[in-house]
Backbone as CSV, one residue per row, in Angstrom:
resi,resn,N_x,N_y,N_z,CA_x,CA_y,CA_z,C_x,C_y,C_z
1,MET,20.731,38.636,-11.255,20.978,37.898,-10.000,21.280,38.877,-8.878
2,THR,20.626,38.693,-7.739,20.896,39.507,-6.611,22.328,39.259,-6.115
3,GLU,23.057,40.326,-5.895,24.411,40.187,-5.376,24.439,40.513,-3.895
4,ALA,25.429,39.968,-3.201,25.546,40.207,-1.761,25.603,41.698,-1.480
5,GLY,26.383,42.434,-2.277,26.574,43.852,-2.030,25.301,44.651,-2.149
6,GLU,24.337,44.177,-2.930,23.101,44.921,-3.136,22.244,44.893,-1.882
7,ASN,22.489,43.955,-0.979,21.703,43.851,0.228,22.435,44.416,1.450
8,ALA,23.537,45.116,1.222,24.340,45.615,2.321,24.506,47.109,2.214
9,GLY,24.798,47.718,3.364,25.144,49.116,3.400,26.568,49.319,2.925
10,VAL,26.963,50.627,2.826,28.303,50.948,2.385,29.307,50.392,3.362
11,GLY,30.280,49.656,2.835,31.362,49.137,3.653,31.080,47.830,4.348
12,GLU,29.887,47.229,4.120,29.585,45.943,4.741,29.029,44.987,3.698
13,THR,29.244,43.708,3.946,28.732,42.687,3.040,27.632,41.937,3.762
14,ARG,26.459,41.972,3.182,25.280,41.333,3.797,25.367,39.820,3.689
15,ARG,25.031,39.119,4.756,25.057,37.668,4.762,23.777,37.158,5.402
16,VAL,23.345,35.983,4.982,22.228,35.311,5.592,22.536,33.828,5.641
17,ARG,22.334,33.217,6.807,22.571,31.807,7.011,21.262,31.058,6.789
18,VAL,21.316,30.013,5.964,20.100,29.325,5.516,20.220,27.814,5.704
19,VAL,19.111,27.191,6.083,19.007,25.730,6.105,17.993,25.340,5.027
20,LEU,18.322,24.299,4.253,17.438,23.782,3.188,16.743,22.512,3.717
21,VAL,15.416,22.534,3.668,14.659,21.361,4.118,13.768,20.879,2.961
22,ASP,14.135,19.718,2.401,13.401,19.148,1.258,13.753,17.675,1.205
23,ASP,12.763,16.835,0.905,13.060,15.411,0.922,13.675,14.897,-0.367
24,HIS,13.924,15.778,-1.321,14.581,15.371,-2.587,16.007,15.903,-2.610
25,ARG,16.956,14.988,-2.500,18.358,15.375,-2.448,18.798,16.155,-3.688
26,MET,18.334,15.733,-4.851,18.726,16.409,-6.095,18.223,17.849,-6.106
27,PHE,17.018,18.053,-5.579,16.517,19.430,-5.509,17.355,20.271,-4.563
28,ARG,17.684,19.715,-3.415,18.525,20.467,-2.470,19.859,20.808,-3.110
29,THR,20.426,19.853,-3.835,21.690,20.106,-4.530,21.554,21.235,-5.527
30,GLY,20.450,21.244,-6.265,20.199,22.288,-7.244,20.080,23.665,-6.603
31,VAL,19.346,23.758,-5.489,19.181,25.026,-4.810,20.528,25.508,-4.253
32,GLN,21.275,24.586,-3.681,22.605,24.913,-3.173,23.487,25.486,-4.239
33,ALA,23.461,24.861,-5.433,24.269,25.350,-6.537,23.811,26.720,-7.049
34,GLU,22.501,26.937,-6.978,21.908,28.162,-7.531,22.116,29.383,-6.606
35,ILE,21.959,29.174,-5.304,22.004,30.327,-4.415,23.120,30.274,-3.388
36,GLY,23.825,29.139,-3.252,24.759,28.972,-2.156,26.173,29.452,-2.378
37,GLU,26.432,30.130,-3.473,27.767,30.669,-3.714,27.873,31.976,-2.923
38,THR,28.312,31.880,-1.705,28.167,32.963,-0.723,28.793,34.284,-1.155
39,GLU,29.968,34.228,-1.746,30.636,35.481,-2.130,29.835,36.231,-3.190
40,ARG,29.059,35.517,-3.967,28.246,36.174,-5.002,26.835,36.556,-4.493
41,THR,26.197,35.648,-3.763,24.818,35.857,-3.391,24.631,36.384,-1.948
42,GLY,25.598,36.132,-1.104,25.430,36.485,0.314,24.742,35.403,1.116
43,VAL,24.344,34.320,0.466,23.646,33.217,1.151,24.637,32.119,1.517
44,GLU,24.642,31.761,2.791,25.470,30.665,3.262,24.578,29.527,3.726
45,VAL,24.622,28.423,3.013,23.826,27.258,3.382,24.555,26.518,4.485
46,VAL,23.967,26.496,5.690,24.666,25.941,6.851,24.136,24.560,7.224
47,GLY,23.116,24.083,6.515,22.591,22.751,6.850,21.511,22.328,5.894
48,GLU,21.274,21.001,5.860,20.219,20.440,5.011,19.502,19.374,5.814
49,ALA,18.249,19.117,5.425,17.455,18.053,6.065,16.463,17.513,5.079
50,ALA,16.104,16.218,5.269,15.219,15.541,4.342,13.896,15.115,4.953
51,ASP,13.764,15.252,6.278,12.495,14.913,6.923,12.322,15.779,8.163
52,VAL,11.200,15.595,8.847,10.863,16.454,9.983,11.879,16.370,11.098
53,ASP,12.231,15.141,11.521,13.168,14.986,12.623,14.532,15.620,12.309
54,GLN,15.039,15.324,11.107,16.315,15.899,10.683,16.221,17.433,10.683
55,ALA,15.130,17.952,10.190,14.967,19.401,10.094,15.044,20.047,11.467
56,VAL,14.279,19.520,12.414,14.276,20.110,13.766,15.666,20.042,14.391
57,THR,16.368,18.906,14.202,17.715,18.762,14.756,18.694,19.758,14.137
58,VAL,18.679,19.878,12.815,19.624,20.775,12.152,19.306,22.231,12.429
59,ILE,18.046,22.603,12.416,17.664,23.997,12.679,18.014,24.387,14.092
60,THR,17.771,23.484,15.051,18.096,23.774,16.430,19.610,23.911,16.644
61,ALA,20.378,23.099,15.948,21.831,23.106,16.117,22.482,24.336,15.453
62,THR,21.951,24.753,14.278,22.613,25.801,13.525,22.016,27.183,13.714
63,ARG,20.739,27.281,14.160,20.047,28.540,14.366,20.254,29.491,13.183
64,PRO,19.779,29.079,11.991,19.916,29.967,10.811,18.993,31.148,10.903
65,GLU,19.250,32.155,10.080,18.279,33.260,10.025,17.050,32.855,9.251
66,VAL,17.202,32.037,8.203,16.070,31.668,7.342,16.142,30.150,7.045
67,VAL,14.989,29.518,7.070,14.849,28.122,6.641,13.988,28.081,5.388
68,LEU,14.497,27.449,4.344,13.711,27.181,3.143,13.045,25.826,3.365
69,LEU,11.734,25.822,3.455,10.985,24.658,3.982,10.014,24.105,2.942
70,ASP,10.185,22.835,2.573,9.206,22.183,1.732,7.980,21.878,2.552
71,VAL,6.795,21.874,1.911,5.539,21.644,2.600,5.353,20.164,2.921
72,HIS,5.733,19.297,1.977,5.480,17.866,2.093,6.774,17.153,2.468
73,LEU,6.815,16.683,3.695,8.023,16.003,4.196,7.620,14.752,4.958
74,PRO,8.462,13.717,4.897,8.242,12.536,5.760,8.270,12.941,7.239
75,GLY,7.334,12.424,7.998,7.359,12.674,9.431,6.326,13.695,9.885
76,GLY,5.497,14.192,8.991,4.463,15.149,9.416,4.357,16.419,8.610
77,GLY,5.295,16.637,7.652,5.151,17.783,6.776,5.778,19.061,7.356
78,GLY,5.780,20.096,6.555,6.331,21.371,6.972,5.644,21.972,8.174
79,VAL,4.340,21.750,8.286,3.612,22.307,9.444,4.127,21.716,10.724
80,GLU,4.526,20.440,10.758,5.062,19.846,11.949,6.439,20.448,12.312
81,VAL,7.232,20.742,11.302,8.509,21.407,11.569,8.268,22.768,12.220
82,LEU,7.319,23.504,11.664,6.982,24.797,12.246,6.503,24.689,13.699
83,ARG,5.672,23.703,13.945,5.142,23.515,15.305,6.275,23.268,16.283
84,ARG,7.184,22.377,15.886,8.273,21.998,16.787,9.343,23.083,16.926
85,CYS,9.392,23.986,15.941,10.372,25.061,15.990,9.786,26.392,16.457
86,ALA,8.577,26.335,16.965,7.891,27.564,17.390,8.708,28.396,18.401
87,PRO,9.381,27.769,19.365,10.181,28.583,20.306,11.304,29.352,19.604
88,LEU,11.890,28.754,18.549,12.960,29.425,17.822,12.400,30.607,17.016
89,MET,11.182,30.456,16.490,10.554,31.578,15.750,10.199,32.736,16.676
90,ALA,9.879,32.374,17.933,9.426,33.396,18.884,10.554,34.045,19.681
91,ALA,11.789,33.634,19.434,12.924,34.154,20.169,13.009,35.669,20.041
92,ALA,13.248,36.338,21.165,13.324,37.805,21.143,14.523,38.284,20.328
93,GLU,15.629,37.543,20.414,16.826,37.892,19.652,17.094,36.803,18.627
94,ASN,17.446,37.230,17.430,17.805,36.338,16.345,16.766,35.199,16.119
95,PRO,15.529,35.572,15.847,14.503,34.558,15.581,14.803,33.832,14.254
96,VAL,14.450,32.542,14.231,14.539,31.784,12.975,13.261,32.030,12.174
97,ARG,13.420,32.416,10.917,12.274,32.682,10.071,12.199,31.638,8.985
98,PHE,10.961,31.327,8.565,10.727,30.243,7.609,10.092,30.776,6.351
99,LEU,10.611,30.328,5.189,10.048,30.617,3.880,9.714,29.281,3.207
100,ALA,8.426,29.009,2.968,8.028,27.765,2.312,8.438,27.830,0.843
101,LEU,9.020,26.723,0.374,9.449,26.588,-1.015,8.909,25.233,-1.494
102,SER,7.871,25.249,-2.291,7.185,23.982,-2.611,6.716,23.942,-4.053
103,VAL,6.541,22.709,-4.559,5.955,22.547,-5.887,4.441,22.801,-5.847
104,SER,3.873,22.669,-4.664,2.414,22.810,-4.524,1.996,24.268,-4.533
105,ASP,0.877,24.547,-5.247,0.305,25.878,-5.212,-1.134,25.808,-4.674
106,ALA,-1.392,24.774,-3.863,-2.734,24.585,-3.299,-2.999,25.539,-2.166
107,ALA,-4.218,26.076,-2.130,-4.564,27.072,-1.118,-4.388,26.526,0.289
108,GLU,-4.786,25.230,0.519,-4.705,24.690,1.872,-3.244,24.541,2.327
109,ASP,-2.339,24.264,1.373,-0.926,24.152,1.745,-0.358,25.518,2.133
110,VAL,-0.715,26.525,1.316,-0.253,27.896,1.582,-0.762,28.360,2.937
111,ILE,-2.056,28.237,3.164,-2.657,28.741,4.406,-2.142,27.956,5.626
112,GLY,-1.931,26.649,5.431,-1.495,25.823,6.552,-0.155,26.260,7.087
113,VAL,0.800,26.525,6.208,2.153,26.891,6.709,2.184,28.324,7.197
114,ILE,1.350,29.194,6.628,1.323,30.564,7.100,0.690,30.602,8.497
115,ARG,-0.364,29.833,8.690,-0.950,29.741,10.059,0.081,29.146,11.014
116,GLY,0.954,28.310,10.513,1.967,27.680,11.343,3.102,28.602,11.702
117,GLY,3.206,29.766,11.007,4.247,30.740,11.366,5.237,31.081,10.275
118,ALA,5.118,30.466,9.084,6.024,30.820,7.995,5.805,32.257,7.577
119,ARG,6.894,32.906,7.127,6.817,34.324,6.705,6.473,34.484,5.253
120,GLY,6.399,33.375,4.512,6.089,33.494,3.097,6.015,32.148,2.460
121,TYR,5.672,32.172,1.155,5.489,30.909,0.409,5.746,31.205,-1.046
122,VAL,6.751,30.515,-1.608,7.069,30.642,-3.010,7.090,29.265,-3.664
123,THR,6.796,29.169,-4.933,6.781,27.902,-5.605,8.153,27.639,-6.221
124,LYS,8.390,26.367,-6.598,9.698,25.958,-7.110,9.950,26.419,-8.533
125,THR,9.019,27.170,-9.103,9.280,27.780,-10.409,10.028,29.096,-10.255
126,ILE,10.297,29.520,-9.040,10.989,30.797,-8.805,12.406,30.747,-9.354
127,THR,12.900,31.888,-9.815,14.271,31.947,-10.315,15.233,32.047,-9.153
128,GLY,16.497,31.748,-9.423,17.511,31.801,-8.390,17.643,33.221,-7.813
129,SER,17.646,34.202,-8.684,17.816,35.584,-8.191,16.638,36.040,-7.331
130,ASP,15.426,35.643,-7.738,14.248,35.999,-6.948,14.244,35.255,-5.620
131,LEU,14.747,34.022,-5.620,14.784,33.285,-4.363,15.765,33.910,-3.390
132,VAL,16.911,34.332,-3.876,17.896,35.042,-3.030,17.243,36.315,-2.466
133,ASP,16.576,37.066,-3.297,15.895,38.289,-2.844,14.853,37.949,-1.789
134,SER,14.094,36.909,-2.001,13.041,36.486,-1.040,13.644,36.125,0.310
135,VAL,14.777,35.417,0.274,15.430,35.014,1.506,15.830,36.249,2.321
136,PHE,16.439,37.232,1.649,16.855,38.441,2.384,15.655,39.216,2.910
137,ARG,14.597,39.251,2.138,13.388,39.957,2.593,12.783,39.278,3.806
138,VAL,12.755,37.939,3.806,12.236,37.211,4.983,13.147,37.436,6.182
139,GLN,14.468,37.470,5.969,15.393,37.776,7.063,15.050,39.126,7.688
140,ASP,14.617,40.064,6.878,14.278,41.384,7.368,12.892,41.443,8.022
141,GLY,12.155,40.322,7.955,10.847,40.293,8.595,9.695,40.536,7.643
142,ASP,9.979,40.685,6.355,8.906,40.899,5.394,8.157,39.598,5.115
143,ALA,6.922,39.715,4.644,6.170,38.574,4.152,6.334,38.491,2.651
144,VAL,6.638,37.289,2.130,6.964,37.147,0.717,6.115,35.998,0.122
145,PHE,5.462,36.293,-0.990,4.636,35.267,-1.665,4.817,35.352,-3.164
146,SER,4.738,34.163,-3.818,4.590,34.192,-5.254,3.259,34.911,-5.542
147,PRO,3.209,35.707,-6.641,2.055,36.617,-6.830,0.694,36.011,-6.670
148,ARG,0.397,34.891,-7.272,-0.972,34.367,-7.205,-1.319,33.752,-5.864
149,LEU,-0.302,33.444,-5.065,-0.551,32.793,-3.767,-0.984,33.799,-2.696
150,ALA,-0.590,35.050,-2.889,-0.945,36.049,-1.882,-2.454,36.162,-1.681
151,GLY,-3.192,35.971,-2.788,-4.643,36.052,-2.722,-5.239,35.011,-1.785
152,PHE,-4.644,33.809,-1.759,-5.138,32.761,-0.854,-5.078,33.230,0.581
153,VAL,-3.959,33.861,0.920,-3.751,34.274,2.299,-4.678,35.420,2.655
154,LEU,-4.836,36.378,1.748,-5.762,37.498,2.003,-7.177,37.017,2.197
155,ASP,-7.604,36.071,1.369,-8.960,35.535,1.478,-9.130,34.778,2.792
156,ALA,-8.115,33.997,3.144,-8.231,33.177,4.351,-8.318,33.993,5.628
157,PHE,-7.567,35.118,5.646,-7.519,35.904,6.874,-8.461,37.091,6.832
158,ALA,-9.230,37.232,5.754,-10.211,38.320,5.663,-11.363,38.072,6.637
159,SER,-11.602,36.796,6.941,-12.692,36.433,7.846,-12.077,35.854,9.126
160,THR,-12.718,36.133,10.254,-12.243,35.547,11.515,-12.790,34.148,11.723
161,ASP,-13.713,33.744,10.827,-14.285,32.394,10.986,-13.304,31.364,10.443
162,ALA,-13.091,30.316,11.201,-12.213,29.259,10.750,-12.882,28.462,9.644
163,PRO,-12.151,27.981,8.617,-12.770,27.203,7.563,-13.324,25.894,8.135
164,PRO,-14.426,25.410,7.554,-14.997,24.139,8.055,-14.046,22.990,7.856
165,VAL,-14.111,22.075,8.792,-13.243,20.886,8.746,-13.866,19.870,7.796
166,ASP,-13.081,19.409,6.845,-13.538,18.354,5.928,-12.903,17.057,6.400
167,GLU,-13.691,16.220,7.059,-13.145,15.019,7.683,-12.606,14.059,6.637
168,ASP,-13.247,13.972,5.463,-12.774,13.119,4.417,-11.373,13.550,3.921
169,LEU,-11.230,14.869,3.696,-9.963,15.384,3.226,-8.869,15.206,4.298
170,ASP,-9.258,15.320,5.555,-8.283,15.160,6.630,-7.709,13.778,6.728
171,ARG,-8.370,12.810,6.140,-7.864,11.433,6.155,-6.622,11.315,5.272
172,LEU,-6.464,12.230,4.314,-5.351,12.143,3.373,-4.115,12.834,3.866
173,THR,-2.961,12.280,3.556,-1.712,12.958,3.851,-1.526,14.120,2.852
174,GLN,-0.583,14.981,3.149,-0.311,16.117,2.244,0.074,15.621,0.846
175,ARG,0.899,14.594,0.778,1.314,14.094,-0.520,0.142,13.485,-1.276
176,GLU,-0.724,12.764,-0.554,-1.908,12.164,-1.190,-2.823,13.262,-1.742
177,ARG,-2.955,14.366,-1.028,-3.749,15.486,-1.519,-3.164,16.051,-2.809
178,GLU,-1.845,16.127,-2.844,-1.172,16.658,-4.024,-1.401,15.776,-5.230
179,VAL,-1.263,14.471,-5.047,-1.496,13.505,-6.136,-2.966,13.574,-6.555
180,LEU,-3.866,13.657,-5.572,-5.294,13.753,-5.887,-5.588,14.943,-6.775
181,ARG,-5.016,16.076,-6.432,-5.273,17.291,-7.196,-4.775,17.162,-8.654
182,LEU,-3.616,16.574,-8.816,-3.063,16.436,-10.168,-3.839,15.394,-10.985
183,ILE,-4.269,14.322,-10.331,-5.126,13.356,-11.027,-6.386,14.018,-11.503
184,ALA,-7.002,14.804,-10.622,-8.260,15.474,-10.967,-8.091,16.499,-12.077
185,ARG,-6.864,17.012,-12.219,-6.582,17.985,-13.302,-6.287,17.272,-14.620
186,GLY,-6.271,15.932,-14.599,-6.091,15.187,-15.838,-4.685,14.763,-16.139
187,TYR,-3.770,14.881,-15.159,-2.386,14.480,-15.406,-2.269,12.967,-15.449
188,ALA,-1.412,12.463,-16.325,-1.092,11.033,-16.368,-0.120,10.705,-15.245
189,TYR,-0.061,9.420,-14.869,0.820,9.007,-13.784,2.273,9.424,-14.031
190,LYS,2.734,9.270,-15.262,4.117,9.629,-15.592,4.359,11.126,-15.372
191,GLU,3.355,11.948,-15.759,3.493,13.398,-15.595,3.504,13.774,-14.121
192,ILE,2.687,13.102,-13.315,2.672,13.368,-11.887,4.008,12.996,-11.265
193,ALA,4.503,11.825,-11.650,5.799,11.379,-11.120,6.911,12.359,-11.421
194,LYS,6.909,12.899,-12.614,7.954,13.834,-13.020,7.812,15.143,-12.238
195,GLN,6.589,15.610,-12.063,6.379,16.893,-11.384,6.702,16.820,-9.898
196,LEU,6.416,15.674,-9.286,6.616,15.545,-7.846,7.949,14.872,-7.489
197,PHE,8.747,14.522,-8.521,10.039,13.880,-8.298,9.879,12.556,-7.560
198,ILE,8.871,11.768,-7.933,8.685,10.452,-7.340,8.499,9.445,-8.455
199,SER,8.490,8.165,-8.161,8.344,7.140,-9.190,6.890,6.938,-9.561
200,VAL,6.653,6.361,-10.744,5.284,6.048,-11.168,4.660,5.046,-10.186
201,LYS,5.435,4.107,-9.682,4.934,3.135,-8.727,4.462,3.819,-7.447
202,THR,5.190,4.851,-7.019,4.771,5.599,-5.841,3.489,6.370,-6.108
203,VAL,3.356,6.924,-7.279,2.103,7.612,-7.668,0.940,6.614,-7.588
204,GLU,1.136,5.438,-8.152,0.078,4.410,-8.124,-0.312,4.061,-6.691
205,SER,0.688,3.956,-5.831,0.394,3.631,-4.417,-0.403,4.727,-3.749
206,HIS,-0.056,5.998,-4.049,-0.799,7.116,-3.457,-2.256,7.131,-3.969
207,VAL,-2.430,6.858,-5.259,-3.788,6.853,-5.833,-4.623,5.746,-5.177
208,SER,-4.016,4.585,-5.018,-4.724,3.473,-4.373,-5.132,3.808,-2.944
209,ALA,-4.223,4.492,-2.236,-4.532,4.878,-0.856,-5.648,5.897,-0.809
210,VAL,-5.643,6.855,-1.759,-6.692,7.859,-1.800,-8.071,7.223,-2.075
211,LEU,-8.090,6.334,-3.070,-9.347,5.652,-3.413,-9.881,4.870,-2.216
212,ARG,-8.982,4.200,-1.520,-9.392,3.402,-0.359,-9.907,4.273,0.753
213,LYS,-9.191,5.344,1.084,-9.581,6.211,2.203,-10.896,6.947,1.911
214,LEU,-11.107,7.318,0.662,-12.321,8.057,0.326,-13.471,7.136,-0.115
215,GLN,-13.187,5.837,-0.160,-14.181,4.819,-0.546,-14.726,5.124,-1.968
216,LEU,-13.773,5.385,-2.870,-14.090,5.614,-4.261,-13.590,4.445,-5.097
217,SER,-14.123,4.324,-6.314,-13.806,3.125,-7.111,-12.843,3.376,-8.230
218,ASN,-12.812,4.601,-8.785,-12.006,4.816,-9.962,-11.612,6.311,-10.085
219,ARG,-10.823,6.572,-11.104,-10.331,7.928,-11.319,-11.455,8.918,-11.614
220,HIS,-12.481,8.475,-12.305,-13.605,9.355,-12.631,-14.312,9.827,-11.370
221,GLU,-14.549,8.913,-10.449,-15.186,9.296,-9.179,-14.285,10.220,-8.366
222,LEU,-12.992,9.935,-8.398,-12.030,10.757,-7.677,-12.070,12.194,-8.205
223,THR,-12.100,12.340,-9.517,-12.124,13.677,-10.144,-13.401,14.417,-9.735
224,ARG,-14.543,13.728,-9.756,-15.786,14.383,-9.355,-15.723,14.799,-7.877
225,TRP,-15.146,13.954,-7.024,-15.030,14.269,-5.595,-14.184,15.536,-5.386
226,ALA,-13.041,15.606,-6.090,-12.167,16.746,-5.951,-12.792,18.014,-6.493
227,THR,-13.488,17.898,-7.618,-14.141,19.056,-8.232,-15.222,19.610,-7.337
228,ALA,-15.989,18.723,-6.710,-17.061,19.161,-5.801,-16.516,19.967,-4.628
229,ARG,-15.267,19.685,-4.213,-14.659,20.396,-3.113,-13.741,21.519,-3.588
230,ARG,-13.777,21.804,-4.838,-12.993,22.906,-5.422,-11.511,22.745,-5.148
231,LEU,-11.051,21.514,-5.251,-9.624,21.244,-5.044,-8.832,21.286,-6.364
232,VAL,-9.534,21.339,-7.484,-8.874,21.250,-8.791,-8.347,22.635,-9.199
């Protein structure tokens, strides 16, 4: 586990002020318990938020050094938080920096928040010690990614050409895309619910919405649609 003293020079204790943004209270509680013991980790959690509006309000009020930001949030998602907090990220002194922390490992999610201004992207499989280390690195201005996700960013920015717009995919919300991808990978509704921390009924509602928006009839057609677009 990274200790506060390991991030500090001789005679000083390194500290970083953090805001947690995630729509699952139990997950926020878990992260707080894992990294928020300030005397041990150097991380001080100064605020929490569960949706876009709350996030912007708390971040503006507390001006943390680092925000741990979920990609999928009520009110427009992590990208909307980044858009509305752009002036704070651009501040000449004490800029607020963002590190995406999400269950999703989808290329479009990673690229979306990086284009929005986040300094990195790690998945929720990260250990507590690695998350603490990532927070301090982002505070220092480094870019931090879970290993396999870095390739998405390199590929996306290797070309100056913007990726083509998929109007069908744009009809879906971020959460609907996430459910779509897991359905196409063969996950059962119960497995999806567990992985995304939502109810089976909510999964069913998302699937119904996806089928309606894409004008598809069943799970088999949905899987073929996702495979054709390399979303699986």
